[in-house]
Short mmCIF file of C-alpha atoms in Angstrom, two decimals:
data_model
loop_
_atom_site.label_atom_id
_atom_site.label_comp_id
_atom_site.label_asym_id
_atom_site.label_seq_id
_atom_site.Cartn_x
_atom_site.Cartn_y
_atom_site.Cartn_z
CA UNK A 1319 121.17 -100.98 84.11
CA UNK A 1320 118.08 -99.62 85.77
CA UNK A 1321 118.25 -98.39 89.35
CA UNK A 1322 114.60 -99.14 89.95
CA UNK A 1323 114.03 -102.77 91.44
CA UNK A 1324 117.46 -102.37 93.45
CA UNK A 1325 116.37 -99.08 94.83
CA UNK A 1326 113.28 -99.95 96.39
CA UNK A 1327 115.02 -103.03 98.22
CA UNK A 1328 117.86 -101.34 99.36
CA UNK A 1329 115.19 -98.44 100.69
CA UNK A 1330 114.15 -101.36 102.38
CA UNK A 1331 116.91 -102.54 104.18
CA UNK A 1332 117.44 -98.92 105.57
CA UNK A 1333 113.95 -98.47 106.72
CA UNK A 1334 114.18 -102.61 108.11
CA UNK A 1335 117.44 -101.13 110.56
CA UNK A 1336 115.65 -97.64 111.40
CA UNK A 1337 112.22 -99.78 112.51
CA UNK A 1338 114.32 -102.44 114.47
CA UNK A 1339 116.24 -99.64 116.36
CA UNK A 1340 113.55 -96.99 116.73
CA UNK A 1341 113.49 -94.82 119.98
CA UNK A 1342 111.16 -96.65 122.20
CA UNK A 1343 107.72 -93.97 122.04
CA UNK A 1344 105.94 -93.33 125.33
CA UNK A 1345 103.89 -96.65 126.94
CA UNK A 1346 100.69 -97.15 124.47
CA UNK A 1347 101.77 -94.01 121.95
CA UNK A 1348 102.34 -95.09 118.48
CA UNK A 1349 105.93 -94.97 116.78
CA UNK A 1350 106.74 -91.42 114.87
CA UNK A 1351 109.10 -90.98 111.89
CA UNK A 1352 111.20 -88.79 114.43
CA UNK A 1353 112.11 -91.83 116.54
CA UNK A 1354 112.14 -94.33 113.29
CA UNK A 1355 114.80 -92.45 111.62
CA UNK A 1356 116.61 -91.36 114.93
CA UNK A 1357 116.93 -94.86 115.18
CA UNK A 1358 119.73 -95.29 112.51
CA UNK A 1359 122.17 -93.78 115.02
CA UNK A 1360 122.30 -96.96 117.86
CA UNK A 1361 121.75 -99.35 114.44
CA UNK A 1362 124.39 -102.12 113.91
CA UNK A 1363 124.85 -105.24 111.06
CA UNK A 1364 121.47 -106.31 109.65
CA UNK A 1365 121.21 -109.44 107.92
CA UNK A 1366 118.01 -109.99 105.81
CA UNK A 1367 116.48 -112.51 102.92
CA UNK A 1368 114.60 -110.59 100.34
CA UNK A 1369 112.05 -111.08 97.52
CA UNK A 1370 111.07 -109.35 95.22
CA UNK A 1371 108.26 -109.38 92.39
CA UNK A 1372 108.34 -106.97 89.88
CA UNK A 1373 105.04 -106.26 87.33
CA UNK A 1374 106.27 -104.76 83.36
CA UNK A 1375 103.34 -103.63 81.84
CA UNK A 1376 104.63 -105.41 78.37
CA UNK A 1377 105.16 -108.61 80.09
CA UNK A 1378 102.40 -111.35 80.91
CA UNK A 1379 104.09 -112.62 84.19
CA UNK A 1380 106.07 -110.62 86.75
CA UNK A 1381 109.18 -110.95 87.51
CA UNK A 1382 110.51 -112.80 90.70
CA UNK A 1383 113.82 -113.00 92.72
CA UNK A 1384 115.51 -113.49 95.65
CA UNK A 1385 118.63 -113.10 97.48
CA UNK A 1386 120.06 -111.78 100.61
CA UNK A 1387 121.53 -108.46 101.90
CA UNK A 1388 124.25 -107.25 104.20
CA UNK A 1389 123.52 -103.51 105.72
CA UNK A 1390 126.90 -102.19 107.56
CA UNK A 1391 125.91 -98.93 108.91
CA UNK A 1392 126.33 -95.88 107.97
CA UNK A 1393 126.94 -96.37 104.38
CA UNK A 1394 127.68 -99.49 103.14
CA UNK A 1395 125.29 -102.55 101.85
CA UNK A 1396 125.83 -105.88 99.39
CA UNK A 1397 122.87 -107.31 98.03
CA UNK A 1398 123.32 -110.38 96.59
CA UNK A 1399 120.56 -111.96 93.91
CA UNK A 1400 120.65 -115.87 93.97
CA UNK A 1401 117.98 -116.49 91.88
CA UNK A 1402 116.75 -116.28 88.84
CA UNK A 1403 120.46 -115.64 88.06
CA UNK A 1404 123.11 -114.26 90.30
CA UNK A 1405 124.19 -110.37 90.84
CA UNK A 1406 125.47 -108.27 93.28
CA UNK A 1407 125.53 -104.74 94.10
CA UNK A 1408 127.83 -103.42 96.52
CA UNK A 1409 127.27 -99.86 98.25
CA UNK A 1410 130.45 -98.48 99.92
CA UNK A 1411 130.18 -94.86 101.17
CA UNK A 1412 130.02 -93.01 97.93
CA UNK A 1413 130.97 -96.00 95.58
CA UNK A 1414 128.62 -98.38 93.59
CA UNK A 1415 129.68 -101.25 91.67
CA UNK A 1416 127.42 -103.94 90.00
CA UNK A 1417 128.32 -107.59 89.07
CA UNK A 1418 126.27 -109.72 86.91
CA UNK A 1419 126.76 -113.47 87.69
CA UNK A 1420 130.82 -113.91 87.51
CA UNK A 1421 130.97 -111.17 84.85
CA UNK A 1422 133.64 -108.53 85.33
CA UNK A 1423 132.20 -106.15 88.22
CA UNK A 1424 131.11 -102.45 86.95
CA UNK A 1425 132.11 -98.92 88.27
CA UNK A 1426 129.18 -97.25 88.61
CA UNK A 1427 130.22 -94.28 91.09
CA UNK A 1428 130.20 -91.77 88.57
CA UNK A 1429 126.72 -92.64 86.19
CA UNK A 1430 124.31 -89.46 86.63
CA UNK A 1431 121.63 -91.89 88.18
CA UNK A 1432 123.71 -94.12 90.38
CA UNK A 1433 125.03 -90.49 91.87
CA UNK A 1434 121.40 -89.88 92.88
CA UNK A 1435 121.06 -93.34 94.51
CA UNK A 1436 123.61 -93.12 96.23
CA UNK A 1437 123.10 -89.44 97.82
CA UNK A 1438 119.38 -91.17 98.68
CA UNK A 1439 120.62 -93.95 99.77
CA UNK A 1440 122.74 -92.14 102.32
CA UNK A 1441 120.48 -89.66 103.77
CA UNK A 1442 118.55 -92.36 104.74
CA UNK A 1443 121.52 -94.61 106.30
CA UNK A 1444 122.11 -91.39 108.02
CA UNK A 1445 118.66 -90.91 109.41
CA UNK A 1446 118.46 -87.41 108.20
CA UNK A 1447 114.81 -86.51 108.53
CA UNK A 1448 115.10 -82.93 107.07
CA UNK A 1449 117.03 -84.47 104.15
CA UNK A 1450 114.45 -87.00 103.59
CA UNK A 1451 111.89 -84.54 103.44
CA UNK A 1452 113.79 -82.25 101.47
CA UNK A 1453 114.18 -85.16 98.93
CA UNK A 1454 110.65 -86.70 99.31
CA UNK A 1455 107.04 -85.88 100.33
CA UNK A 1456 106.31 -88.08 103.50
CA UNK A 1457 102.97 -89.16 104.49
CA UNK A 1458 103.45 -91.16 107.88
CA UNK A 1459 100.87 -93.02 109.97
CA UNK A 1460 101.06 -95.14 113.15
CA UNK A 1461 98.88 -97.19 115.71
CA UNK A 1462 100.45 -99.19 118.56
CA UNK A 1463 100.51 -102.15 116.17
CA UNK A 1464 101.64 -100.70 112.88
CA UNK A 1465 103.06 -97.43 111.04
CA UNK A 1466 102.88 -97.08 107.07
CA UNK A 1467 105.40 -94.61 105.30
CA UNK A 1468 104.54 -93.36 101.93
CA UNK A 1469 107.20 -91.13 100.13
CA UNK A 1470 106.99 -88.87 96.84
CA UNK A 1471 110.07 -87.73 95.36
CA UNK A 1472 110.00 -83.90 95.33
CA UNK A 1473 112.06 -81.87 91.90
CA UNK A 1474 115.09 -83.91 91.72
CA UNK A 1475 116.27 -87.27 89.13
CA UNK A 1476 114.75 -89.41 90.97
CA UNK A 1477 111.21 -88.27 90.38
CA UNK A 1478 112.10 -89.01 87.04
CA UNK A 1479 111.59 -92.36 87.61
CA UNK A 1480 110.11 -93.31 90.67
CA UNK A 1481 106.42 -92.32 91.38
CA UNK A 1482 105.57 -93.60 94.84
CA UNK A 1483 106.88 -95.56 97.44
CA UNK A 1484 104.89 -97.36 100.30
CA UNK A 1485 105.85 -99.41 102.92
CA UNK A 1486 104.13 -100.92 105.55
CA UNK A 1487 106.00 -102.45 109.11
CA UNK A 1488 105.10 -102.91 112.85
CA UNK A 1489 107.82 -102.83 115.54
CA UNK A 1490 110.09 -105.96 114.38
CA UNK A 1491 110.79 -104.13 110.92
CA UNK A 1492 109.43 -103.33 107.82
CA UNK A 1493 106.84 -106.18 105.87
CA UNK A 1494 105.82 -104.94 102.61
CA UNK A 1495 106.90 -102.56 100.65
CA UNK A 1496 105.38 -100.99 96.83
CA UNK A 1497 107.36 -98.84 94.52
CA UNK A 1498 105.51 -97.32 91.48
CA UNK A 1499 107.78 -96.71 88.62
CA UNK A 1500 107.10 -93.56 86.24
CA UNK A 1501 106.88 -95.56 82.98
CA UNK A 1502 103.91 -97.98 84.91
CA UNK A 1503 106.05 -101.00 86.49
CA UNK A 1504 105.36 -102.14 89.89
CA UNK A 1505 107.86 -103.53 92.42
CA UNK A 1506 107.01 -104.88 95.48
CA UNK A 1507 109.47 -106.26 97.73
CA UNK A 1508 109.35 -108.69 101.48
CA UNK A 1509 112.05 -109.01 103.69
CA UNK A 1510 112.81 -111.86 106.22
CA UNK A 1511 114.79 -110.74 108.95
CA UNK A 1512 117.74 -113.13 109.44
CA UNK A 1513 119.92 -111.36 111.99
CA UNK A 1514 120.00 -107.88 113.70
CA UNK A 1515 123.02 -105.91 115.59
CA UNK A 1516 125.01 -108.44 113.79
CA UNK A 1517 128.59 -107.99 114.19
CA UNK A 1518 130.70 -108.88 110.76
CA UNK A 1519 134.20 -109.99 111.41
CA UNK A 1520 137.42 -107.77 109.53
CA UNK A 1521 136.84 -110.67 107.12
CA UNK A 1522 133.79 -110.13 106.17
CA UNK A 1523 133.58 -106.78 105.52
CA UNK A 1524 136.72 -107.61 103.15
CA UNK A 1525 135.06 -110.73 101.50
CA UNK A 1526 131.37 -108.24 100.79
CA UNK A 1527 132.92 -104.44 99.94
CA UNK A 1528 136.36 -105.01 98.42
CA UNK A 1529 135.99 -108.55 96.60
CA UNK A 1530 132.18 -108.51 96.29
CA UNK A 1531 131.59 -111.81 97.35
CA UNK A 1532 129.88 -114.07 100.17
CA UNK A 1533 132.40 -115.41 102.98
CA UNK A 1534 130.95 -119.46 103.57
CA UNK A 1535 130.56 -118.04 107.14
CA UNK A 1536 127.62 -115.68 105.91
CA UNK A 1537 126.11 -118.11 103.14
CA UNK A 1538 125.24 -120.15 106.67
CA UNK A 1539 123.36 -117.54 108.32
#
């Protein structure tokens, strides 16, 4: 499986929380990465649609899909593909498991590369600034109408495969983000913001992280 396409949108769905519950900046100053990732601490249940388009160098046409995703802070996300086909991959703290339509669900806490998405993953749940610039090169910008974020992995797995990120947002959340893949691939993904501070119900969580499914009272939303 490759970590690539699901990276970027999950990178998304952290940065979509961190620019709904930024610090507010001073009247008529522009938003800093500070207050974007200090953020993540007052951040609650984020419900999002997502697409996705994905460009293979050996391929004629890119590849599309959709879905929706569940963030729970601090750790924990489902992202659910509808279509072309359905998948899910569940984040739980430290454990990652993948399920490919209503095939039997994967274990994927201990593969070398799902390790290092994970640890990324987190640091940025966490809104760890001097992780995230341990991990990546940041190049941030902001107006009073809309900040850009471009990150570089530094020395670490992940540079391996990943180039360059960008992503591009104004205060309701990010818009637009591209990832650059090492072997030439381009991913860009779009969120729709469904529902923020969202509070999931005991059953819920249960239905998402332990049986990896959609409860009917989320498929609604």
């Amino acid at each position: 499986m490759r970590f690539n396409a699901v990276w970027s949108t999950s990178l998304a769905a952290a940065l979509l929380a961190l620019t709904v519950h930024a610090e507010p900046s001073p009247e008529g100053a522009a938003l800093s990465l500070t207050a974007l990732m200090n953020g993540m601490a007052t951040a609650s249940g984020v419900i999002a649609n997502f697409h996705e388009r994905k460009q293979i160098a050996l391929l004629a046409k890119p590849l599309e899909s959709s879905g929706v995703l569940y963030f729970v802070p601090p750790d924990r996300l489902a992202r659910f593909t509808l279509e072309p086909e359905a998948s899910a991959l569940i984040i739980d703290g430290e454990k990652l498991r993948f399920q490919q339509g209503d095939r039997t669900q994967f274990d994927l806490s201990q593969s070398p590369m799902a390790r290092v998405f994970i640890d990324n993953f987190i640091v940025l749940f966490n809104g760890d600034l001097a992780k995230l610039q341990q991990l990546y090169r940041t190049d941030f910008s902001a107006d009073r109408e809309s900040w850009s974020l471009r990150l570089e992995p530094r020395g670490s797995e992940l540079s391996r495969a990943v180039e360059e990120i960008a992503l591009r947002g104004d205060h309701r959340g990010i818009r637009e983000m591209v990832m650059r893949s090492r072997d030439g691939d381009r991913t860009s993904t779009a969120l729709d913001v469904i529902a923020t501070d969202y509070a999931f119900t005991r059953e819920q969580l249960q239905a998402l992280f332990v049986e990896g499914t959609r409860p009917a009272s989320l498929e609604k939303q």
